[in-house]
């Protein structure tokens, strides 16, 4: 069992040592994500004092208004991950096409990320995050991103909340590290995270209930209310999933008349979060399939998402079948 307080770098190196054939490349890749996260965290902490709040005056590939911090976080991720030389290609919510860094021509991994998740919460000092998903490079080209979520070699998120946390899985459970700002290190604070078998919270944007297209969903939420559940919805996926991992229950973003395939993006939102939740003993579905079994066809495709404790997901599937 991992020792409490070990720092993320050492943890990554010790994990690597468990795989005799490892080249060290994934360790350097993860450390590059960690470095970028620390820089983003320091900008988030200064928001309001320096000019990073507000809109950038652009619309992204998703047709959504780009915030200054979205853009800045994307630049930081692209620069650090490219410089690490460990990534053959980078895909981001904020970029229509992937980037193939010069330094990564012979690299073994591709990474997809949401540089800043929870844009609507940036200006109001509510938790936001960064999400990433790493796959092995196979043939070279955009197709390397179109691999099932179950083939992820690592996935994680960083939450910029009341503290900054890095939650990581390399397919061997889930571990959470809290940034100690006085030394600038992520220290293991949540070893071997396990989602409760059942929770008491549901997390869904119920304002859309009249527009939901998934039969049985309204009835399922009504059942949860009858069973005494309470509602929590932050509107930053990272924060809502983080709470779900720790306290259990269910988080969902279903399809509706406006977002006919749901709102959340498969590659850099749904799939990495599903990987973490399943690694912690939970379940993740689009209503028909395990999220991790979906073979992507497009870099920016969306999917309905329901994830959380096994009890709630099983009960949901009973209602919507
Ligand atoms: P992003 O800020 O990266 O565009 O993601 C926003 C997402 C996600 O964080 C959250 O779960 C969802 O949008 C909230 O959407 P609604 O405001 O429609 O509830
Ligand atoms: Mn997002
Ligand atoms: Mn985003």
Short mmCIF file of C-alpha atoms and ligand atoms in Angstrom, two decimals:
data_model
loop_
_atom_site.label_atom_id
_atom_site.label_comp_id
_atom_site.label_asym_id
_atom_site.label_seq_id
_atom_site.Cartn_x
_atom_site.Cartn_y
_atom_site.Cartn_z
CA UNK A 1 0.00 0.00 0.00
CA UNK A 2 1.20 3.49 -0.91
CA UNK A 3 2.61 5.61 1.90
CA UNK A 4 0.68 8.71 2.90
CA UNK A 5 2.47 11.90 2.00
CA UNK A 6 4.67 10.56 -0.81
CA UNK A 7 4.97 13.19 -3.55
CA UNK A 8 3.51 12.68 -7.00
CA UNK A 9 6.88 12.52 -8.78
CA UNK A 10 8.16 9.78 -6.52
CA UNK A 11 4.85 7.96 -6.74
CA UNK A 12 5.05 8.01 -10.55
CA UNK A 13 8.61 6.67 -10.49
CA UNK A 14 7.72 3.92 -8.00
CA UNK A 15 4.75 2.88 -10.17
CA UNK A 16 7.09 2.74 -13.15
CA UNK A 17 9.46 0.46 -11.29
CA UNK A 18 6.64 -2.11 -10.99
CA UNK A 19 6.82 -2.50 -14.79
CA UNK A 20 10.25 -3.89 -15.64
CA UNK A 21 9.81 -3.11 -19.35
CA UNK A 22 8.88 0.55 -18.78
CA UNK A 23 11.11 3.02 -20.60
CA UNK A 24 10.41 5.96 -18.29
CA UNK A 25 8.56 7.80 -21.04
CA UNK A 26 5.15 7.67 -19.35
CA UNK A 27 6.70 8.96 -16.11
CA UNK A 28 8.17 11.98 -17.87
CA UNK A 29 4.87 12.50 -19.70
CA UNK A 30 2.91 12.51 -16.43
CA UNK A 31 5.41 14.86 -14.83
CA UNK A 32 4.90 17.26 -17.75
CA UNK A 33 1.15 17.24 -17.04
CA UNK A 34 1.94 17.86 -13.38
CA UNK A 35 4.18 20.82 -14.28
CA UNK A 36 1.52 22.36 -16.50
CA UNK A 37 -1.09 21.85 -13.79
CA UNK A 38 0.99 23.71 -11.23
CA UNK A 39 1.36 26.69 -13.55
CA UNK A 40 -2.36 26.72 -14.37
CA UNK A 41 -3.11 26.45 -10.64
CA UNK A 42 -0.95 29.47 -9.90
CA UNK A 43 -2.82 31.52 -12.53
CA UNK A 44 -6.18 30.34 -11.17
CA UNK A 45 -5.11 31.38 -7.67
CA UNK A 46 -4.27 34.88 -8.97
CA UNK A 47 -7.52 35.28 -10.92
CA UNK A 48 -9.14 38.56 -9.94
CA UNK A 49 -5.76 40.13 -9.16
CA UNK A 50 -4.31 39.87 -12.65
CA UNK A 51 -6.14 40.21 -15.94
CA UNK A 52 -7.20 36.60 -16.57
CA UNK A 53 -10.94 36.80 -15.87
CA UNK A 54 -13.57 37.33 -18.54
CA UNK A 55 -14.05 36.46 -22.16
CA UNK A 56 -11.29 36.17 -24.75
CA UNK A 57 -13.64 37.52 -27.44
CA UNK A 58 -13.61 34.26 -29.48
CA UNK A 59 -15.77 31.22 -30.04
CA UNK A 60 -14.11 27.76 -29.97
CA UNK A 61 -14.60 24.71 -32.19
CA UNK A 62 -17.57 23.73 -30.00
CA UNK A 63 -19.28 27.07 -30.70
CA UNK A 64 -18.75 28.12 -27.09
CA UNK A 65 -17.40 31.44 -25.92
CA UNK A 66 -13.73 31.16 -24.94
CA UNK A 67 -12.70 32.62 -21.60
CA UNK A 68 -9.24 34.12 -21.14
CA UNK A 69 -8.34 31.38 -18.66
CA UNK A 70 -9.44 28.67 -21.17
CA UNK A 71 -7.03 30.10 -23.69
CA UNK A 72 -4.18 30.60 -21.24
CA UNK A 73 -4.56 27.08 -19.82
CA UNK A 74 -4.53 25.64 -23.33
CA UNK A 75 -1.32 27.51 -24.18
CA UNK A 76 0.34 26.26 -20.98
CA UNK A 77 -0.68 22.65 -21.66
CA UNK A 78 0.46 22.76 -25.30
CA UNK A 79 3.82 24.34 -24.44
CA UNK A 80 4.71 22.04 -21.53
CA UNK A 81 3.47 18.83 -23.06
CA UNK A 82 5.18 19.58 -26.37
CA UNK A 83 8.46 20.50 -24.67
CA UNK A 84 8.46 17.22 -22.73
CA UNK A 85 9.08 15.37 -26.01
CA UNK A 86 6.88 12.49 -24.78
CA UNK A 87 3.79 13.19 -26.88
CA UNK A 88 3.44 12.39 -30.55
CA UNK A 89 0.18 14.37 -30.69
CA UNK A 90 -1.96 16.63 -28.53
CA UNK A 91 -5.72 17.19 -28.86
CA UNK A 92 -7.60 19.82 -26.92
CA UNK A 93 -11.13 21.06 -26.48
CA UNK A 94 -9.82 24.45 -27.55
CA UNK A 95 -8.19 23.31 -30.82
CA UNK A 96 -10.05 22.03 -33.85
CA UNK A 97 -7.13 19.88 -35.06
CA UNK A 98 -4.47 18.02 -33.07
CA UNK A 99 -0.94 19.40 -32.71
CA UNK A 100 2.02 17.17 -33.64
CA UNK A 101 4.98 18.62 -31.73
CA UNK A 102 8.34 18.63 -33.47
CA UNK A 103 9.95 17.33 -30.24
CA UNK A 104 7.58 14.32 -30.17
CA UNK A 105 8.21 12.78 -33.59
CA UNK A 106 9.34 9.49 -32.05
CA UNK A 107 7.20 9.67 -28.91
CA UNK A 108 5.00 6.80 -27.76
CA UNK A 109 1.93 8.61 -26.45
CA UNK A 110 -0.95 10.86 -27.49
CA UNK A 111 -2.86 13.03 -25.05
CA UNK A 112 -6.33 14.58 -25.23
CA UNK A 113 -7.28 17.24 -22.70
CA UNK A 114 -9.81 19.75 -21.53
CA UNK A 115 -7.42 22.49 -20.39
CA UNK A 116 -10.00 24.28 -18.27
CA UNK A 117 -13.25 22.58 -17.36
CA UNK A 118 -16.11 24.55 -15.86
CA UNK A 119 -15.73 27.79 -17.83
CA UNK A 120 -18.99 29.20 -16.50
CA UNK A 121 -17.54 29.02 -12.97
CA UNK A 122 -14.26 30.85 -13.65
CA UNK A 123 -15.52 34.36 -12.96
CA UNK A 124 -17.44 33.40 -9.82
CA UNK A 125 -14.64 31.69 -7.86
CA UNK A 126 -16.17 28.22 -8.00
CA UNK A 127 -14.11 25.03 -8.52
CA UNK A 128 -12.77 24.40 -12.02
CA UNK A 129 -10.34 21.81 -13.37
CA UNK A 130 -8.20 20.24 -16.08
CA UNK A 131 -8.90 16.75 -17.49
CA UNK A 132 -6.51 14.54 -19.49
CA UNK A 133 -6.48 11.17 -21.22
CA UNK A 134 -3.36 9.38 -22.50
CA UNK A 135 -3.32 6.60 -25.10
CA UNK A 136 -0.46 4.75 -26.68
CA UNK A 137 0.47 5.89 -30.18
CA UNK A 138 -0.39 3.16 -32.64
CA UNK A 139 -0.09 4.08 -36.33
CA UNK A 140 0.59 7.81 -36.16
CA UNK A 141 -2.06 10.32 -37.18
CA UNK A 142 -5.44 11.45 -35.90
CA UNK A 143 -6.61 7.80 -35.67
CA UNK A 144 -4.44 7.39 -32.58
CA UNK A 145 -7.03 9.46 -30.71
CA UNK A 146 -9.89 7.28 -31.89
CA UNK A 147 -9.18 4.38 -29.53
CA UNK A 148 -11.62 3.07 -26.95
CA UNK A 149 -11.46 4.53 -23.45
CA UNK A 150 -10.57 1.13 -22.02
CA UNK A 151 -7.24 1.41 -23.84
CA UNK A 152 -6.19 4.51 -21.89
CA UNK A 153 -2.79 4.09 -20.28
CA UNK A 154 -3.41 6.97 -17.90
CA UNK A 155 -6.17 9.43 -17.12
CA UNK A 156 -6.65 12.09 -14.52
CA UNK A 157 -7.88 15.48 -13.52
CA UNK A 158 -6.65 18.42 -11.55
CA UNK A 159 -9.24 20.25 -9.48
CA UNK A 160 -8.64 23.89 -8.59
CA UNK A 161 -10.91 23.93 -5.56
CA UNK A 162 -10.55 24.95 -1.94
CA UNK A 163 -7.25 23.11 -2.41
CA UNK A 164 -5.63 21.97 -5.66
CA UNK A 165 -5.73 18.21 -6.18
CA UNK A 166 -4.29 15.87 -8.81
CA UNK A 167 -6.29 12.65 -9.18
CA UNK A 168 -4.57 9.99 -11.29
CA UNK A 169 -4.99 6.46 -12.54
CA UNK A 170 -2.57 4.45 -14.65
CA UNK A 171 -4.92 1.47 -14.60
CA UNK A 172 -3.89 0.33 -11.16
CA UNK A 173 -6.47 2.07 -8.94
CA UNK A 174 -6.92 5.77 -8.28
CA UNK A 175 -4.77 8.02 -6.11
CA UNK A 176 -5.33 11.64 -5.12
CA UNK A 177 -2.59 14.17 -4.35
CA UNK A 178 -3.08 17.57 -2.74
CA UNK A 179 -0.85 20.49 -3.67
CA UNK A 180 1.07 21.84 -0.69
CA UNK A 181 1.51 25.41 -1.91
CA UNK A 182 4.29 26.12 0.57
CA UNK A 183 6.61 23.58 -1.11
CA UNK A 184 4.93 23.36 -4.53
CA UNK A 185 4.52 19.59 -4.33
CA UNK A 186 1.52 17.33 -4.83
CA UNK A 187 1.46 15.01 -1.79
CA UNK A 188 -0.50 11.77 -1.60
CA UNK A 189 -3.58 12.62 0.49
CA UNK A 190 -6.19 10.19 -0.90
CA UNK A 191 -4.48 6.80 -1.44
CA UNK A 192 -6.38 4.09 -3.31
CA UNK A 193 -9.63 6.02 -3.73
CA UNK A 194 -12.76 3.86 -3.78
CA UNK A 195 -16.20 5.13 -4.68
CA UNK A 196 -18.89 4.12 -2.14
CA UNK A 197 -21.15 1.28 -3.35
CA UNK A 198 -24.09 3.63 -2.90
CA UNK A 199 -24.46 7.33 -2.16
CA UNK A 200 -27.17 9.85 -1.29
CA UNK A 201 -26.58 12.52 -3.91
CA UNK A 202 -27.69 12.96 -7.51
CA UNK A 203 -25.98 15.53 -9.72
CA UNK A 204 -27.67 16.53 -12.95
CA UNK A 205 -28.82 19.82 -14.50
CA UNK A 206 -32.49 19.31 -13.71
CA UNK A 207 -33.41 22.60 -15.38
CA UNK A 208 -33.20 20.60 -18.62
CA UNK A 209 -35.58 17.84 -17.42
CA UNK A 210 -38.42 18.87 -19.77
CA UNK A 211 -35.99 18.64 -22.72
CA UNK A 212 -34.41 15.27 -21.81
CA UNK A 213 -34.89 12.72 -24.56
CA UNK A 214 -33.89 9.63 -22.55
CA UNK A 215 -37.10 7.70 -21.66
CA UNK A 216 -37.34 6.75 -17.99
CA UNK A 217 -34.86 9.34 -16.76
CA UNK A 218 -37.41 11.68 -15.16
CA UNK A 219 -38.99 8.66 -13.41
CA UNK A 220 -35.57 7.55 -12.16
CA UNK A 221 -34.80 10.96 -10.67
CA UNK A 222 -38.28 10.99 -9.07
CA UNK A 223 -37.46 7.63 -7.48
CA UNK A 224 -34.24 9.02 -6.04
CA UNK A 225 -36.21 11.89 -4.52
CA UNK A 226 -38.66 9.42 -2.96
CA UNK A 227 -35.70 7.52 -1.54
CA UNK A 228 -34.47 10.68 0.20
CA UNK A 229 -31.58 11.67 -2.05
CA UNK A 230 -30.34 15.25 -2.13
CA UNK A 231 -29.20 17.26 -5.17
CA UNK A 232 -25.78 18.85 -5.76
CA UNK A 233 -24.80 20.38 -9.09
CA UNK A 234 -21.78 22.61 -9.49
CA UNK A 235 -21.67 22.80 -13.28
CA UNK A 236 -17.96 21.94 -13.50
CA UNK A 237 -17.69 18.28 -14.45
CA UNK A 238 -14.38 17.95 -12.60
CA UNK A 239 -15.91 19.16 -9.35
CA UNK A 240 -19.14 17.19 -9.72
CA UNK A 241 -17.23 13.98 -10.52
CA UNK A 242 -14.73 14.59 -7.71
CA UNK A 243 -17.56 14.82 -5.20
CA UNK A 244 -19.21 11.74 -6.71
CA UNK A 245 -15.96 9.76 -6.39
CA UNK A 246 -15.62 10.66 -2.73
CA UNK A 247 -19.25 10.60 -1.58
CA UNK A 248 -20.87 8.28 -4.10
CA UNK A 249 -24.19 8.73 -5.88
CA UNK A 250 -24.66 9.60 -9.53
CA UNK A 251 -23.55 12.33 -11.91
CA UNK A 252 -25.18 12.66 -15.30
CA UNK A 253 -25.33 14.80 -18.39
CA UNK A 254 -27.99 13.23 -20.61
CA UNK A 255 -28.99 13.99 -24.20
CA UNK A 256 -31.69 16.60 -24.60
CA UNK A 257 -33.53 18.30 -27.46
CA UNK A 258 -30.80 20.92 -27.74
CA UNK A 259 -27.76 18.66 -27.10
CA UNK A 260 -28.96 15.58 -28.97
CA UNK A 261 -25.81 13.57 -28.11
CA UNK A 262 -25.40 15.13 -24.70
CA UNK A 263 -23.04 18.01 -24.02
CA UNK A 264 -19.88 16.43 -22.68
CA UNK A 265 -17.04 15.44 -24.98
CA UNK A 266 -16.07 11.76 -25.16
CA UNK A 267 -12.30 12.01 -25.57
CA UNK A 268 -11.34 14.54 -22.93
CA UNK A 269 -14.30 14.61 -20.53
CA UNK A 270 -16.41 11.43 -20.47
CA UNK A 271 -13.76 8.83 -21.22
CA UNK A 272 -11.03 9.88 -18.71
CA UNK A 273 -13.65 10.40 -16.00
CA UNK A 274 -15.20 7.00 -16.75
CA UNK A 275 -11.74 5.42 -16.50
CA UNK A 276 -11.16 6.98 -13.06
CA UNK A 277 -14.63 6.10 -11.77
CA UNK A 278 -14.34 2.48 -12.94
CA UNK A 279 -10.82 2.20 -11.53
CA UNK A 280 -12.32 3.35 -8.21
CA UNK A 281 -14.99 0.61 -8.37
CA UNK A 282 -17.81 2.62 -9.95
CA UNK A 283 -19.59 2.42 -13.31
CA UNK A 284 -20.00 4.71 -16.32
CA UNK A 285 -22.52 4.40 -19.15
CA UNK A 286 -24.01 6.40 -22.00
CA UNK A 287 -27.32 4.63 -21.28
CA UNK A 288 -26.57 1.72 -23.63
CA UNK A 289 -22.88 0.95 -23.37
CA UNK A 290 -20.03 1.28 -20.99
CA UNK A 291 -18.42 4.64 -21.86
CA UNK A 292 -15.04 2.87 -22.06
CA UNK A 293 -16.31 0.57 -24.86
CA UNK A 294 -17.25 3.40 -27.23
CA UNK A 295 -14.99 3.56 -30.28
CA UNK A 296 -14.66 7.26 -31.08
CA UNK A 297 -15.21 8.45 -34.64
CA UNK A 298 -14.46 12.12 -34.11
CA UNK A 299 -12.04 14.10 -31.98
CA UNK A 300 -14.71 16.35 -30.51
CA UNK A 301 -17.69 14.01 -30.40
CA UNK A 302 -20.16 14.28 -27.56
CA UNK A 303 -21.86 11.57 -25.58
CA UNK A 304 -24.50 11.27 -22.91
CA UNK A 305 -22.80 10.37 -19.60
CA UNK A 306 -23.97 8.75 -16.39
CA UNK A 307 -21.34 7.73 -13.87
CA UNK A 308 -21.12 6.96 -10.20
CA UNK A 309 -21.69 4.28 -7.59
CA UNK A 310 -22.56 0.78 -8.86
CA UNK A 311 -25.91 0.80 -7.05
CA UNK A 312 -27.14 4.01 -8.67
CA UNK A 313 -25.92 3.15 -12.18
CA UNK A 314 -27.54 -0.31 -12.02
CA UNK A 315 -30.79 1.24 -10.81
CA UNK A 316 -30.66 3.87 -13.58
CA UNK A 317 -30.18 1.14 -16.20
CA UNK A 318 -33.29 -0.63 -14.86
CA UNK A 319 -35.33 2.55 -15.36
CA UNK A 320 -34.11 3.46 -18.81
CA UNK A 321 -33.91 0.03 -20.44
P1 LIG B 1 -16.16 23.37 -20.37
O1 LIG B 1 -16.09 24.51 -19.42
O2 LIG B 1 -14.86 22.64 -20.51
O3 LIG B 1 -16.77 23.77 -21.70
O4 LIG B 1 -17.12 22.26 -19.76
C1 LIG B 1 -18.36 22.63 -19.22
C2 LIG B 1 -19.17 21.42 -19.00
C3 LIG B 1 -18.88 20.62 -17.75
O5 LIG B 1 -17.86 21.07 -16.96
C4 LIG B 1 -20.16 20.66 -16.98
O6 LIG B 1 -20.43 19.40 -16.47
C5 LIG B 1 -21.18 21.11 -17.96
O7 LIG B 1 -20.51 21.82 -18.94
C6 LIG B 1 -22.23 21.97 -17.37
O8 LIG B 1 -23.18 22.27 -18.35
P2 LIG B 1 -24.55 23.02 -18.02
O9 LIG B 1 -24.19 24.41 -17.67
O10 LIG B 1 -25.33 22.88 -19.30
O11 LIG B 1 -25.21 22.28 -16.87
MN1 LIG B 2 -15.17 20.68 -19.85
MN1 LIG B 3 -12.96 23.40 -21.11
#
